[in-house]
mmCIF file of C-alpha atoms and ligand atoms in Angstrom:
data_model
loop_
_atom_site.group_PDB
_atom_site.id
_atom_site.type_symbol
_atom_site.label_atom_id
_atom_site.label_comp_id
_atom_site.label_asym_id
_atom_site.label_seq_id
_atom_site.Cartn_x
_atom_site.Cartn_y
_atom_site.Cartn_z
ATOM 1 C CA UNK A 1 -5.453 23.003 62.624
ATOM 2 C CA UNK A 2 -4.234 21.148 59.535
ATOM 3 C CA UNK A 3 -0.795 22.226 58.399
ATOM 4 C CA UNK A 4 -0.593 24.461 55.344
ATOM 5 C CA UNK A 5 2.164 23.784 52.787
ATOM 6 C CA UNK A 6 4.851 26.490 52.593
ATOM 7 C CA UNK A 7 4.445 29.250 50.016
ATOM 8 C CA UNK A 8 5.865 28.813 46.528
ATOM 9 C CA UNK A 9 8.214 31.761 46.371
ATOM 10 C CA UNK A 10 9.336 34.006 43.486
ATOM 11 C CA UNK A 11 11.967 32.253 41.403
ATOM 12 C CA UNK A 12 9.808 29.118 41.270
ATOM 13 C CA UNK A 13 8.104 27.995 38.061
ATOM 14 C CA UNK A 14 4.333 28.126 37.592
ATOM 15 C CA UNK A 15 2.637 25.916 34.991
ATOM 16 C CA UNK A 16 -0.391 27.248 33.109
ATOM 17 C CA UNK A 17 -2.928 25.044 31.315
ATOM 18 C CA UNK A 18 -4.382 27.037 28.426
ATOM 19 C CA UNK A 19 -2.646 29.769 26.502
ATOM 20 C CA UNK A 20 -5.094 32.557 25.636
ATOM 21 C CA UNK A 21 -5.263 36.141 26.849
ATOM 22 C CA UNK A 22 -6.071 35.220 30.452
ATOM 23 C CA UNK A 23 -2.892 33.125 30.524
ATOM 24 C CA UNK A 24 -0.949 35.938 28.896
ATOM 25 C CA UNK A 25 -1.960 38.544 31.492
ATOM 26 C CA UNK A 26 -1.368 35.981 34.255
ATOM 27 C CA UNK A 27 2.121 35.268 32.885
ATOM 28 C CA UNK A 28 2.895 39.005 32.726
ATOM 29 C CA UNK A 29 1.865 39.417 36.379
ATOM 30 C CA UNK A 30 3.812 36.318 37.434
ATOM 31 C CA UNK A 31 6.933 37.578 35.671
ATOM 32 C CA UNK A 32 6.647 40.934 37.459
ATOM 33 C CA UNK A 33 6.736 39.009 40.697
ATOM 34 C CA UNK A 34 9.813 37.101 39.563
ATOM 35 C CA UNK A 35 8.303 33.709 38.704
ATOM 36 C CA UNK A 36 9.067 31.577 35.691
ATOM 37 C CA UNK A 37 6.231 30.335 33.520
ATOM 38 C CA UNK A 38 5.621 27.216 31.441
ATOM 39 C CA UNK A 39 2.519 27.243 29.253
ATOM 40 C CA UNK A 40 0.721 24.115 28.012
ATOM 41 C CA UNK A 41 -1.904 24.067 25.239
ATOM 42 C CA UNK A 42 -2.393 22.604 21.761
ATOM 43 C CA UNK A 43 -1.444 25.948 20.161
ATOM 44 C CA UNK A 44 1.870 27.522 19.387
ATOM 45 C CA UNK A 45 3.044 31.143 19.445
ATOM 46 C CA UNK A 46 0.000 31.626 21.655
ATOM 47 C CA UNK A 47 -0.838 34.810 23.618
ATOM 48 C CA UNK A 48 0.496 33.223 26.836
ATOM 49 C CA UNK A 49 3.267 31.254 25.132
ATOM 50 C CA UNK A 50 4.755 34.546 23.875
ATOM 51 C CA UNK A 51 5.273 35.596 27.496
ATOM 52 C CA UNK A 52 6.237 32.265 29.091
ATOM 53 C CA UNK A 53 9.738 30.830 29.421
ATOM 54 C CA UNK A 54 8.633 27.679 27.647
ATOM 55 C CA UNK A 55 5.576 26.683 25.631
ATOM 56 C CA UNK A 56 4.353 23.107 25.244
ATOM 57 C CA UNK A 57 2.240 22.801 22.088
ATOM 58 C CA UNK A 58 0.643 19.413 22.774
ATOM 59 C CA UNK A 59 -2.807 17.887 23.146
ATOM 60 C CA UNK A 60 -4.461 17.990 26.583
ATOM 61 C CA UNK A 61 -4.964 14.228 26.427
ATOM 62 C CA UNK A 62 -1.260 13.512 25.820
ATOM 63 C CA UNK A 63 -0.762 12.451 29.430
ATOM 64 C CA UNK A 64 2.944 11.667 29.002
ATOM 65 C CA UNK A 65 3.592 15.248 27.869
ATOM 66 C CA UNK A 66 1.370 16.548 30.674
ATOM 67 C CA UNK A 67 3.503 14.626 33.180
ATOM 68 C CA UNK A 68 6.722 15.949 31.613
ATOM 69 C CA UNK A 69 5.312 19.505 31.900
ATOM 70 C CA UNK A 70 4.169 18.969 35.499
ATOM 71 C CA UNK A 71 7.586 17.642 36.595
ATOM 72 C CA UNK A 72 9.139 21.017 35.741
ATOM 73 C CA UNK A 73 6.816 23.259 37.737
ATOM 74 C CA UNK A 74 6.045 23.832 41.410
ATOM 75 C CA UNK A 75 2.356 24.638 40.996
ATOM 76 C CA UNK A 76 -0.177 24.469 38.166
ATOM 77 C CA UNK A 77 -3.080 26.759 37.459
ATOM 78 C CA UNK A 78 -5.242 27.270 34.387
ATOM 79 C CA UNK A 79 -6.924 29.910 32.326
ATOM 80 C CA UNK A 80 -9.209 27.539 30.430
ATOM 81 C CA UNK A 81 -11.507 25.212 32.346
ATOM 82 C CA UNK A 82 -12.362 22.691 29.657
ATOM 83 C CA UNK A 83 -9.329 20.559 30.380
ATOM 84 C CA UNK A 84 -10.125 16.831 30.761
ATOM 85 C CA UNK A 85 -10.150 15.443 34.324
ATOM 86 C CA UNK A 86 -7.519 12.863 33.338
ATOM 87 C CA UNK A 87 -5.190 15.750 32.452
ATOM 88 C CA UNK A 88 -5.452 17.468 35.823
ATOM 89 C CA UNK A 89 -5.136 14.108 37.630
ATOM 90 C CA UNK A 90 -1.949 13.269 35.713
ATOM 91 C CA UNK A 91 -0.551 16.749 36.360
ATOM 92 C CA UNK A 92 -1.438 16.553 40.065
ATOM 93 C CA UNK A 93 0.902 13.528 40.473
ATOM 94 C CA UNK A 94 3.796 16.009 40.319
ATOM 95 C CA UNK A 95 2.531 19.451 41.357
ATOM 96 C CA UNK A 96 -0.561 20.844 43.073
ATOM 97 C CA UNK A 97 -3.269 22.007 40.664
ATOM 98 C CA UNK A 98 -5.050 25.123 41.980
ATOM 99 C CA UNK A 99 -8.033 25.310 41.963
ATOM 100 C CA UNK A 100 -8.082 21.506 42.050
ATOM 101 C CA UNK A 101 -9.567 19.021 39.585
ATOM 102 C CA UNK A 102 -12.778 18.700 41.594
ATOM 103 C CA UNK A 103 -13.586 22.403 41.208
ATOM 104 C CA UNK A 104 -12.806 22.093 37.503
ATOM 105 C CA UNK A 105 -15.052 19.043 37.155
ATOM 106 C CA UNK A 106 -18.048 20.824 38.704
ATOM 107 C CA UNK A 107 -17.636 24.100 36.857
ATOM 108 C CA UNK A 108 -16.958 22.714 33.377
ATOM 109 C CA UNK A 109 -20.468 21.321 33.057
ATOM 110 C CA UNK A 110 -23.504 23.577 33.445
ATOM 111 C CA UNK A 111 -25.659 20.796 34.922
ATOM 112 C CA UNK A 112 -23.133 19.768 37.554
ATOM 113 C CA UNK A 113 -22.578 23.441 38.325
ATOM 114 C CA UNK A 114 -26.259 24.333 38.745
ATOM 115 C CA UNK A 115 -26.905 21.107 40.682
ATOM 116 C CA UNK A 116 -24.058 21.987 43.059
ATOM 117 C CA UNK A 117 -25.321 25.555 43.485
ATOM 118 C CA UNK A 118 -28.945 24.616 44.018
ATOM 119 C CA UNK A 119 -28.048 21.722 46.322
ATOM 120 C CA UNK A 120 -26.065 24.066 48.550
ATOM 121 C CA UNK A 121 -28.730 26.740 48.765
ATOM 122 C CA UNK A 122 -27.260 29.230 46.299
ATOM 123 C CA UNK A 123 -29.973 30.919 44.183
ATOM 124 C CA UNK A 124 -30.253 29.812 40.541
ATOM 125 C CA UNK A 125 -33.060 29.899 37.986
ATOM 126 C CA UNK A 126 -35.129 26.670 37.941
ATOM 127 C CA UNK A 127 -33.533 24.135 35.578
ATOM 128 C CA UNK A 128 -33.902 20.574 34.244
ATOM 129 C CA UNK A 129 -31.596 17.996 32.699
ATOM 130 C CA UNK A 130 -32.451 17.237 29.069
ATOM 131 C CA UNK A 131 -31.545 13.977 27.358
ATOM 132 C CA UNK A 132 -34.593 13.500 25.106
ATOM 133 C CA UNK A 133 -37.408 15.378 23.382
ATOM 134 C CA UNK A 134 -39.749 14.075 26.088
ATOM 135 C CA UNK A 135 -37.514 15.669 28.775
ATOM 136 C CA UNK A 136 -37.683 18.930 26.869
ATOM 137 C CA UNK A 137 -41.475 18.794 26.602
ATOM 138 C CA UNK A 138 -41.926 18.067 30.279
ATOM 139 C CA UNK A 139 -39.426 20.792 31.249
ATOM 140 C CA UNK A 140 -41.415 23.283 29.147
ATOM 141 C CA UNK A 141 -44.588 22.079 30.867
ATOM 142 C CA UNK A 142 -43.125 22.318 34.388
ATOM 143 C CA UNK A 143 -40.998 25.459 34.104
ATOM 144 C CA UNK A 144 -42.830 27.255 31.327
ATOM 145 C CA UNK A 145 -41.670 29.344 28.391
ATOM 146 C CA UNK A 146 -39.700 31.415 27.508
ATOM 147 C CA UNK A 147 -36.591 29.483 28.436
ATOM 148 C CA UNK A 148 -32.985 28.989 27.439
ATOM 149 C CA UNK A 149 -31.704 25.599 26.298
ATOM 150 C CA UNK A 150 -27.954 25.167 26.672
ATOM 151 C CA UNK A 151 -25.518 22.344 26.046
ATOM 152 C CA UNK A 152 -24.288 21.035 29.389
ATOM 153 C CA UNK A 153 -20.656 20.908 28.270
ATOM 154 C CA UNK A 154 -18.258 23.358 26.694
ATOM 155 C CA UNK A 155 -20.369 26.487 26.801
ATOM 156 C CA UNK A 156 -19.170 30.059 26.987
ATOM 157 C CA UNK A 157 -20.061 33.421 25.454
ATOM 158 C CA UNK A 158 -23.551 32.153 24.596
ATOM 159 C CA UNK A 159 -22.140 29.255 22.540
ATOM 160 C CA UNK A 160 -24.414 26.226 22.456
ATOM 161 C CA UNK A 161 -27.521 28.036 23.643
ATOM 162 C CA UNK A 162 -30.944 28.720 22.167
ATOM 163 C CA UNK A 163 -33.752 30.885 23.432
ATOM 164 C CA UNK A 164 -37.104 29.102 23.336
ATOM 165 C CA UNK A 165 -40.284 31.124 23.129
ATOM 166 C CA UNK A 166 -42.916 28.682 21.820
ATOM 167 C CA UNK A 167 -43.859 24.999 22.103
ATOM 168 C CA UNK A 168 -43.419 24.610 18.345
ATOM 169 C CA UNK A 169 -39.699 25.389 18.703
ATOM 170 C CA UNK A 170 -38.959 22.455 20.998
ATOM 171 C CA UNK A 171 -38.403 19.785 18.394
ATOM 172 C CA UNK A 172 -35.922 21.816 16.334
ATOM 173 C CA UNK A 173 -34.106 22.775 19.545
ATOM 174 C CA UNK A 174 -33.819 19.115 20.546
ATOM 175 C CA UNK A 175 -32.400 18.257 17.092
ATOM 176 C CA UNK A 176 -29.981 21.178 17.518
ATOM 177 C CA UNK A 177 -28.528 19.533 20.638
ATOM 178 C CA UNK A 178 -27.341 16.658 18.396
ATOM 179 C CA UNK A 179 -27.857 14.060 21.079
ATOM 180 C CA UNK A 180 -25.670 15.802 23.682
ATOM 181 C CA UNK A 181 -26.870 16.431 27.216
ATOM 182 C CA UNK A 182 -28.654 19.743 27.667
ATOM 183 C CA UNK A 183 -29.903 22.007 30.440
ATOM 184 C CA UNK A 184 -33.249 23.770 30.260
ATOM 185 C CA UNK A 185 -33.289 27.019 32.211
ATOM 186 C CA UNK A 186 -36.306 29.144 32.987
ATOM 187 C CA UNK A 187 -35.749 32.510 31.318
ATOM 188 C CA UNK A 188 -34.552 35.119 33.784
ATOM 189 C CA UNK A 189 -36.082 38.532 33.463
ATOM 190 C CA UNK A 190 -33.059 40.545 34.512
ATOM 191 C CA UNK A 191 -32.234 44.177 34.945
ATOM 192 C CA UNK A 192 -28.465 43.828 34.960
ATOM 193 C CA UNK A 193 -25.656 41.321 34.776
ATOM 194 C CA UNK A 194 -22.882 41.569 37.336
ATOM 195 C CA UNK A 195 -19.849 39.535 38.294
ATOM 196 C CA UNK A 196 -17.719 39.000 41.359
ATOM 197 C CA UNK A 197 -14.109 37.919 40.912
ATOM 198 C CA UNK A 198 -12.796 36.536 44.172
ATOM 199 C CA UNK A 199 -9.725 34.817 45.562
ATOM 200 C CA UNK A 200 -9.250 32.320 48.348
ATOM 201 C CA UNK A 201 -6.053 30.974 49.861
ATOM 202 C CA UNK A 202 -5.048 27.615 51.353
ATOM 203 C CA UNK A 203 -5.710 29.122 54.785
ATOM 204 C CA UNK A 204 -9.228 30.140 53.723
ATOM 205 C CA UNK A 205 -8.507 33.868 53.491
ATOM 206 C CA UNK A 206 -10.919 35.505 51.065
ATOM 207 C CA UNK A 207 -10.820 38.709 49.027
ATOM 208 C CA UNK A 208 -13.302 39.882 46.390
ATOM 209 C CA UNK A 209 -12.908 42.677 43.882
ATOM 210 C CA UNK A 210 -15.664 45.313 43.811
ATOM 211 C CA UNK A 211 -18.768 44.154 41.947
ATOM 212 C CA UNK A 212 -18.490 44.639 38.175
ATOM 213 C CA UNK A 213 -21.453 45.488 35.964
ATOM 214 C CA UNK A 214 -21.421 43.909 32.523
ATOM 215 C CA UNK A 215 -23.117 44.655 29.229
ATOM 216 C CA UNK A 216 -23.068 42.201 26.337
ATOM 217 C CA UNK A 217 -23.349 42.433 22.560
ATOM 218 C CA UNK A 218 -24.181 39.256 20.621
ATOM 219 C CA UNK A 219 -23.765 37.233 23.852
ATOM 220 C CA UNK A 220 -20.157 38.393 24.208
ATOM 221 C CA UNK A 221 -19.043 40.735 26.967
ATOM 222 C CA UNK A 222 -18.849 44.234 25.521
ATOM 223 C CA UNK A 223 -18.312 46.774 28.302
ATOM 224 C CA UNK A 224 -17.669 46.309 32.034
ATOM 225 C CA UNK A 225 -17.620 49.065 34.587
ATOM 226 C CA UNK A 226 -16.955 49.373 38.296
ATOM 227 C CA UNK A 227 -18.300 50.067 40.751
ATOM 228 C CA UNK A 228 -21.565 48.499 39.577
ATOM 229 C CA UNK A 229 -24.591 50.799 39.694
ATOM 230 C CA UNK A 230 -26.469 48.698 42.255
ATOM 231 C CA UNK A 231 -27.383 49.516 45.819
ATOM 232 C CA UNK A 232 -24.877 48.733 48.577
ATOM 233 C CA UNK A 233 -27.124 46.012 50.032
ATOM 234 C CA UNK A 234 -26.996 44.073 46.748
ATOM 235 C CA UNK A 235 -23.235 44.622 46.463
ATOM 236 C CA UNK A 236 -22.761 43.067 49.867
ATOM 237 C CA UNK A 237 -25.141 40.246 49.042
ATOM 238 C CA UNK A 238 -23.235 39.496 45.811
ATOM 239 C CA UNK A 239 -19.892 39.373 47.596
ATOM 240 C CA UNK A 240 -21.332 37.233 50.429
ATOM 241 C CA UNK A 241 -22.695 34.822 47.812
ATOM 242 C CA UNK A 242 -19.275 34.572 46.174
ATOM 243 C CA UNK A 243 -17.617 34.010 49.553
ATOM 244 C CA UNK A 244 -20.034 31.177 50.298
ATOM 245 C CA UNK A 245 -19.432 29.534 46.923
ATOM 246 C CA UNK A 246 -15.632 29.707 47.133
ATOM 247 C CA UNK A 247 -15.760 28.288 50.630
ATOM 248 C CA UNK A 248 -18.138 25.470 49.754
ATOM 249 C CA UNK A 249 -15.992 24.512 46.745
ATOM 250 C CA UNK A 250 -12.837 24.880 48.874
ATOM 251 C CA UNK A 251 -11.289 26.950 46.083
ATOM 252 C CA UNK A 252 -7.600 27.751 46.255
ATOM 253 C CA UNK A 253 -7.044 30.386 43.606
ATOM 254 C CA UNK A 254 -9.589 32.544 41.828
ATOM 255 C CA UNK A 255 -13.199 31.992 40.934
ATOM 256 C CA UNK A 256 -15.643 34.286 39.167
ATOM 257 C CA UNK A 257 -19.362 34.271 39.871
ATOM 258 C CA UNK A 258 -21.569 35.678 37.107
ATOM 259 C CA UNK A 259 -24.959 36.786 38.400
ATOM 260 C CA UNK A 260 -28.206 38.315 37.243
ATOM 261 C CA UNK A 261 -29.916 41.124 39.125
ATOM 262 C CA UNK A 262 -33.544 40.255 38.417
ATOM 263 C CA UNK A 263 -36.179 42.867 37.638
ATOM 264 C CA UNK A 264 -37.609 42.237 41.111
ATOM 265 C CA UNK A 265 -34.258 42.947 42.765
ATOM 266 C CA UNK A 266 -32.949 39.434 43.550
ATOM 267 C CA UNK A 267 -29.607 37.877 42.712
ATOM 268 C CA UNK A 268 -29.413 34.633 40.732
ATOM 269 C CA UNK A 269 -26.140 32.907 39.929
ATOM 270 C CA UNK A 270 -25.751 32.277 36.194
ATOM 271 C CA UNK A 271 -22.320 30.759 35.884
ATOM 272 C CA UNK A 272 -19.050 30.039 37.669
ATOM 273 C CA UNK A 273 -15.591 30.275 36.120
ATOM 274 C CA UNK A 274 -12.746 28.832 38.226
ATOM 275 C CA UNK A 275 -10.300 31.502 37.056
ATOM 276 C CA UNK A 276 -9.824 35.138 36.176
ATOM 277 C CA UNK A 277 -12.514 36.666 33.996
ATOM 278 C CA UNK A 278 -12.930 39.095 31.122
ATOM 279 C CA UNK A 279 -14.941 41.398 33.411
ATOM 280 C CA UNK A 280 -11.911 41.648 35.729
ATOM 281 C CA UNK A 281 -9.531 43.106 33.144
ATOM 282 C CA UNK A 282 -10.079 46.632 34.423
ATOM 283 C CA UNK A 283 -8.368 45.605 37.678
ATOM 284 C CA UNK A 284 -4.995 45.873 35.878
ATOM 285 C CA UNK A 285 -5.329 49.627 35.525
ATOM 286 C CA UNK A 286 -7.799 50.474 38.269
ATOM 287 C CA UNK A 287 -7.151 48.313 41.353
ATOM 288 C CA UNK A 288 -4.275 48.131 43.799
ATOM 289 C CA UNK A 289 -3.826 44.464 42.829
ATOM 290 C CA UNK A 290 -4.886 43.066 39.439
ATOM 291 C CA UNK A 291 -6.939 39.887 39.200
ATOM 292 C CA UNK A 292 -3.891 38.240 37.583
ATOM 293 C CA UNK A 293 -1.502 39.188 40.375
ATOM 294 C CA UNK A 294 -4.144 37.970 42.822
ATOM 295 C CA UNK A 295 -4.235 34.607 41.048
ATOM 296 C CA UNK A 296 -0.440 34.351 41.349
ATOM 297 C CA UNK A 297 -0.616 35.205 45.053
ATOM 298 C CA UNK A 298 -3.475 32.806 45.767
ATOM 299 C CA UNK A 299 -2.056 29.785 43.934
ATOM 300 C CA UNK A 300 1.458 30.335 45.312
ATOM 301 C CA UNK A 301 0.325 30.720 48.919
ATOM 302 C CA UNK A 302 1.357 34.376 49.268
ATOM 303 C CA UNK A 303 -0.821 36.852 51.184
ATOM 304 C CA UNK A 304 -3.618 38.308 49.038
ATOM 305 C CA UNK A 305 -3.296 41.884 47.765
ATOM 306 C CA UNK A 306 -5.750 44.729 48.282
ATOM 307 C CA UNK A 307 -8.650 44.658 45.830
ATOM 308 C CA UNK A 308 -9.395 48.331 46.343
ATOM 309 C CA UNK A 309 -10.581 50.216 43.277
ATOM 310 C CA UNK A 310 -8.446 53.348 42.949
ATOM 311 C CA UNK A 311 -10.820 55.089 40.513
ATOM 312 C CA UNK A 312 -14.103 54.376 38.776
ATOM 313 C CA UNK A 313 -13.168 52.457 35.642
ATOM 314 C CA UNK A 314 -14.556 50.893 32.476
ATOM 315 C CA UNK A 315 -13.278 48.289 30.046
ATOM 316 C CA UNK A 316 -14.310 47.754 26.418
ATOM 317 C CA UNK A 317 -13.459 44.585 24.525
ATOM 318 C CA UNK A 318 -11.795 44.781 21.127
ATOM 319 C CA UNK A 319 -13.177 42.030 18.908
ATOM 320 C CA UNK A 320 -11.910 40.841 15.541
ATOM 321 C CA UNK A 321 -14.382 42.774 13.395
ATOM 322 C CA UNK A 322 -12.513 45.972 14.284
ATOM 323 C CA UNK A 323 -9.763 44.713 11.947
ATOM 324 C CA UNK A 324 -12.077 44.331 8.946
ATOM 325 C CA UNK A 325 -10.755 47.525 7.304
ATOM 326 C CA UNK A 326 -7.141 46.926 8.236
ATOM 327 C CA UNK A 327 -5.238 47.680 11.439
ATOM 328 C CA UNK A 328 -7.267 49.817 13.875
ATOM 329 C CA UNK A 329 -6.072 53.382 14.489
ATOM 330 C CA UNK A 330 -4.320 52.870 17.808
ATOM 331 C CA UNK A 331 -2.977 56.419 18.076
ATOM 332 C CA UNK A 332 -6.474 57.847 17.708
ATOM 333 C CA UNK A 333 -7.782 55.692 20.580
ATOM 334 C CA UNK A 334 -4.865 56.698 22.777
ATOM 335 C CA UNK A 335 -5.384 60.430 22.278
ATOM 336 C CA UNK A 336 -7.193 60.327 25.614
ATOM 337 C CA UNK A 337 -4.302 59.931 28.078
ATOM 338 C CA UNK A 338 -6.552 58.096 30.564
ATOM 339 C CA UNK A 339 -7.182 55.279 28.105
ATOM 340 C CA UNK A 340 -4.945 52.196 28.245
ATOM 341 C CA UNK A 341 -4.533 49.681 25.433
ATOM 342 C CA UNK A 342 -4.022 45.940 25.948
ATOM 343 C CA UNK A 343 -3.473 43.666 22.947
ATOM 344 C CA UNK A 344 -3.160 39.908 23.163
ATOM 345 C CA UNK A 345 -0.636 39.138 20.420
ATOM 346 C CA UNK A 346 -3.098 37.189 18.252
ATOM 347 C CA UNK A 347 -1.993 37.060 14.624
ATOM 348 C CA UNK A 348 -5.413 36.474 13.076
ATOM 349 C CA UNK A 349 -8.418 38.690 13.708
ATOM 350 C CA UNK A 350 -11.615 36.676 13.275
ATOM 351 C CA UNK A 351 -15.109 38.071 13.828
ATOM 352 C CA UNK A 352 -16.031 37.620 17.501
ATOM 353 C CA UNK A 353 -12.448 36.805 18.537
ATOM 354 C CA UNK A 354 -11.203 38.701 21.588
ATOM 355 C CA UNK A 355 -8.108 40.543 20.342
ATOM 356 C CA UNK A 356 -7.582 43.059 23.132
ATOM 357 C CA UNK A 357 -9.293 45.592 25.356
ATOM 358 C CA UNK A 358 -9.239 49.239 26.369
ATOM 359 C CA UNK A 359 -9.549 50.500 29.930
ATOM 360 C CA UNK A 360 -10.352 54.028 31.047
ATOM 361 C CA UNK A 361 -10.413 55.546 34.515
ATOM 362 C CA UNK A 362 -12.270 58.739 35.423
ATOM 363 C CA UNK A 363 -13.860 60.690 38.273
ATOM 364 C CA UNK A 364 -17.196 58.934 37.771
ATOM 365 C CA UNK A 365 -18.236 55.578 36.357
ATOM 366 C CA UNK A 366 -20.283 57.238 33.614
ATOM 367 C CA UNK A 367 -17.264 59.296 32.508
ATOM 368 C CA UNK A 368 -15.119 56.164 32.442
ATOM 369 C CA UNK A 369 -17.686 54.383 30.241
ATOM 370 C CA UNK A 370 -17.949 57.399 27.911
ATOM 371 C CA UNK A 371 -14.169 57.601 27.630
ATOM 372 C CA UNK A 372 -13.618 53.973 26.801
ATOM 373 C CA UNK A 373 -16.507 53.789 24.319
ATOM 374 C CA UNK A 374 -15.379 57.004 22.605
ATOM 375 C CA UNK A 375 -11.820 55.694 22.358
ATOM 376 C CA UNK A 376 -13.058 52.474 20.795
ATOM 377 C CA UNK A 377 -15.161 54.384 18.265
ATOM 378 C CA UNK A 378 -12.022 56.249 17.166
ATOM 379 C CA UNK A 379 -10.346 53.002 16.184
HETATM 380 P P1 LIG B 401 -23.874 31.917 29.495
HETATM 381 O O1 LIG B 401 -23.162 31.327 28.303
HETATM 382 O O2 LIG B 401 -24.605 30.924 30.325
HETATM 383 O O3 LIG B 401 -22.965 32.809 30.303
HETATM 384 O O4 LIG B 401 -24.977 32.905 28.901
HETATM 385 C C1 LIG B 401 -24.640 33.979 28.049
HETATM 386 C C2 LIG B 401 -25.648 35.086 28.180
HETATM 387 O O5 LIG B 401 -26.968 34.619 27.822
HETATM 388 C C3 LIG B 401 -25.800 35.614 29.599
HETATM 389 O O6 LIG B 401 -24.806 36.559 29.869
HETATM 390 C C4 LIG B 401 -27.224 36.192 29.549
HETATM 391 O O7 LIG B 401 -27.203 37.448 28.917
HETATM 392 C C5 LIG B 401 -27.971 35.213 28.672
HETATM 393 N N1 LIG B 401 -28.628 34.148 29.477
HETATM 394 C C6 LIG B 401 -28.051 32.991 29.883
HETATM 395 N N2 LIG B 401 -28.914 32.242 30.616
HETATM 396 C C7 LIG B 401 -30.059 32.932 30.683
HETATM 397 C C8 LIG B 401 -31.334 32.710 31.310
HETATM 398 N N3 LIG B 401 -31.610 31.574 31.990
HETATM 399 N N4 LIG B 401 -32.290 33.667 31.193
HETATM 400 C C9 LIG B 401 -32.030 34.807 30.494
HETATM 401 N N5 LIG B 401 -30.863 35.067 29.872
HETATM 402 C C10 LIG B 401 -29.879 34.167 29.958
#
């Protein structure tokens, strides 16, 4: 058996690449466990920087600053996967990056990600690489319409994607790609969207949270609830799929697998995120261990915590438009004592920007959803 490095114990300093809300909630969990935190991103007074001991506000491609940051920490993780490979390589000269740069490289590009998944036997919708109008026309011929055309790089929350219904839309869609590489995906007729957030340690120990069911509004996650309303066979299949993916990628840390449940009852993987996930926020208030504490444990080499769901729970995102008539009415939302408020410390509320979330627990999943949606309406 290969030897496993010793754990990085509380008191040590963890470096975080990226400084948004995922980094903030990670930093809060790490601080509870007694770690120090240094945050690195181009921003300042960021959601994570407000919690960390130190905040570097520098470009990701400033490799000298990256090295200076990495020299001060014992391990590095991230909350934002679109960090250049050169950045993680420079950082890795001084401290382990978990998950490592290879996992980041695969998951930050939709084509590499789908090619990896398909090549290893994980189910995905049929797809093609697009680098010209001719590619797009032959993809439409081979895979049919409707379809979804996405940019290969830098996509999240439906950014950089277009639904294609007719042949006559192909040319405009190709122009819309502006010469960047694209991926053509056969449209999935799905019943539900679910996600599995899972952790894996250096020793290969694996733990998944219960399957989350997700609903979107304008391509952005709106409400998540757990447990998902799918049959136990599919739940097991989803978690087995995640276990296989984390193992194949040799992930140390967390990885989220977003999946479709198709109308004919199959699972298809839509996307991987090598980190915590918006759908996992309810774990803070509803699970024995939160996804953020689990990330700390996994990247530091501590034993994983229980992922048990204590109560059915639901989470509702709070987006910037809720601020359009001034500060939301927080007291009104919190009138229900089973509703918890999480705000990310963002100064400016822009439409579509994730500002915070509410979580509710209840006796049943439906009650938890009703509670959280009602609380949000009161804002
Ligand atoms: P993504 O940015 O890839 O996570 O996609 C955002 C959302 O677009 C997903 O959550 C789905 O609701 C929808 N979507 C993405 N890809 C497809 C597809 N191939 N077929 C149908 N809907 C899709």
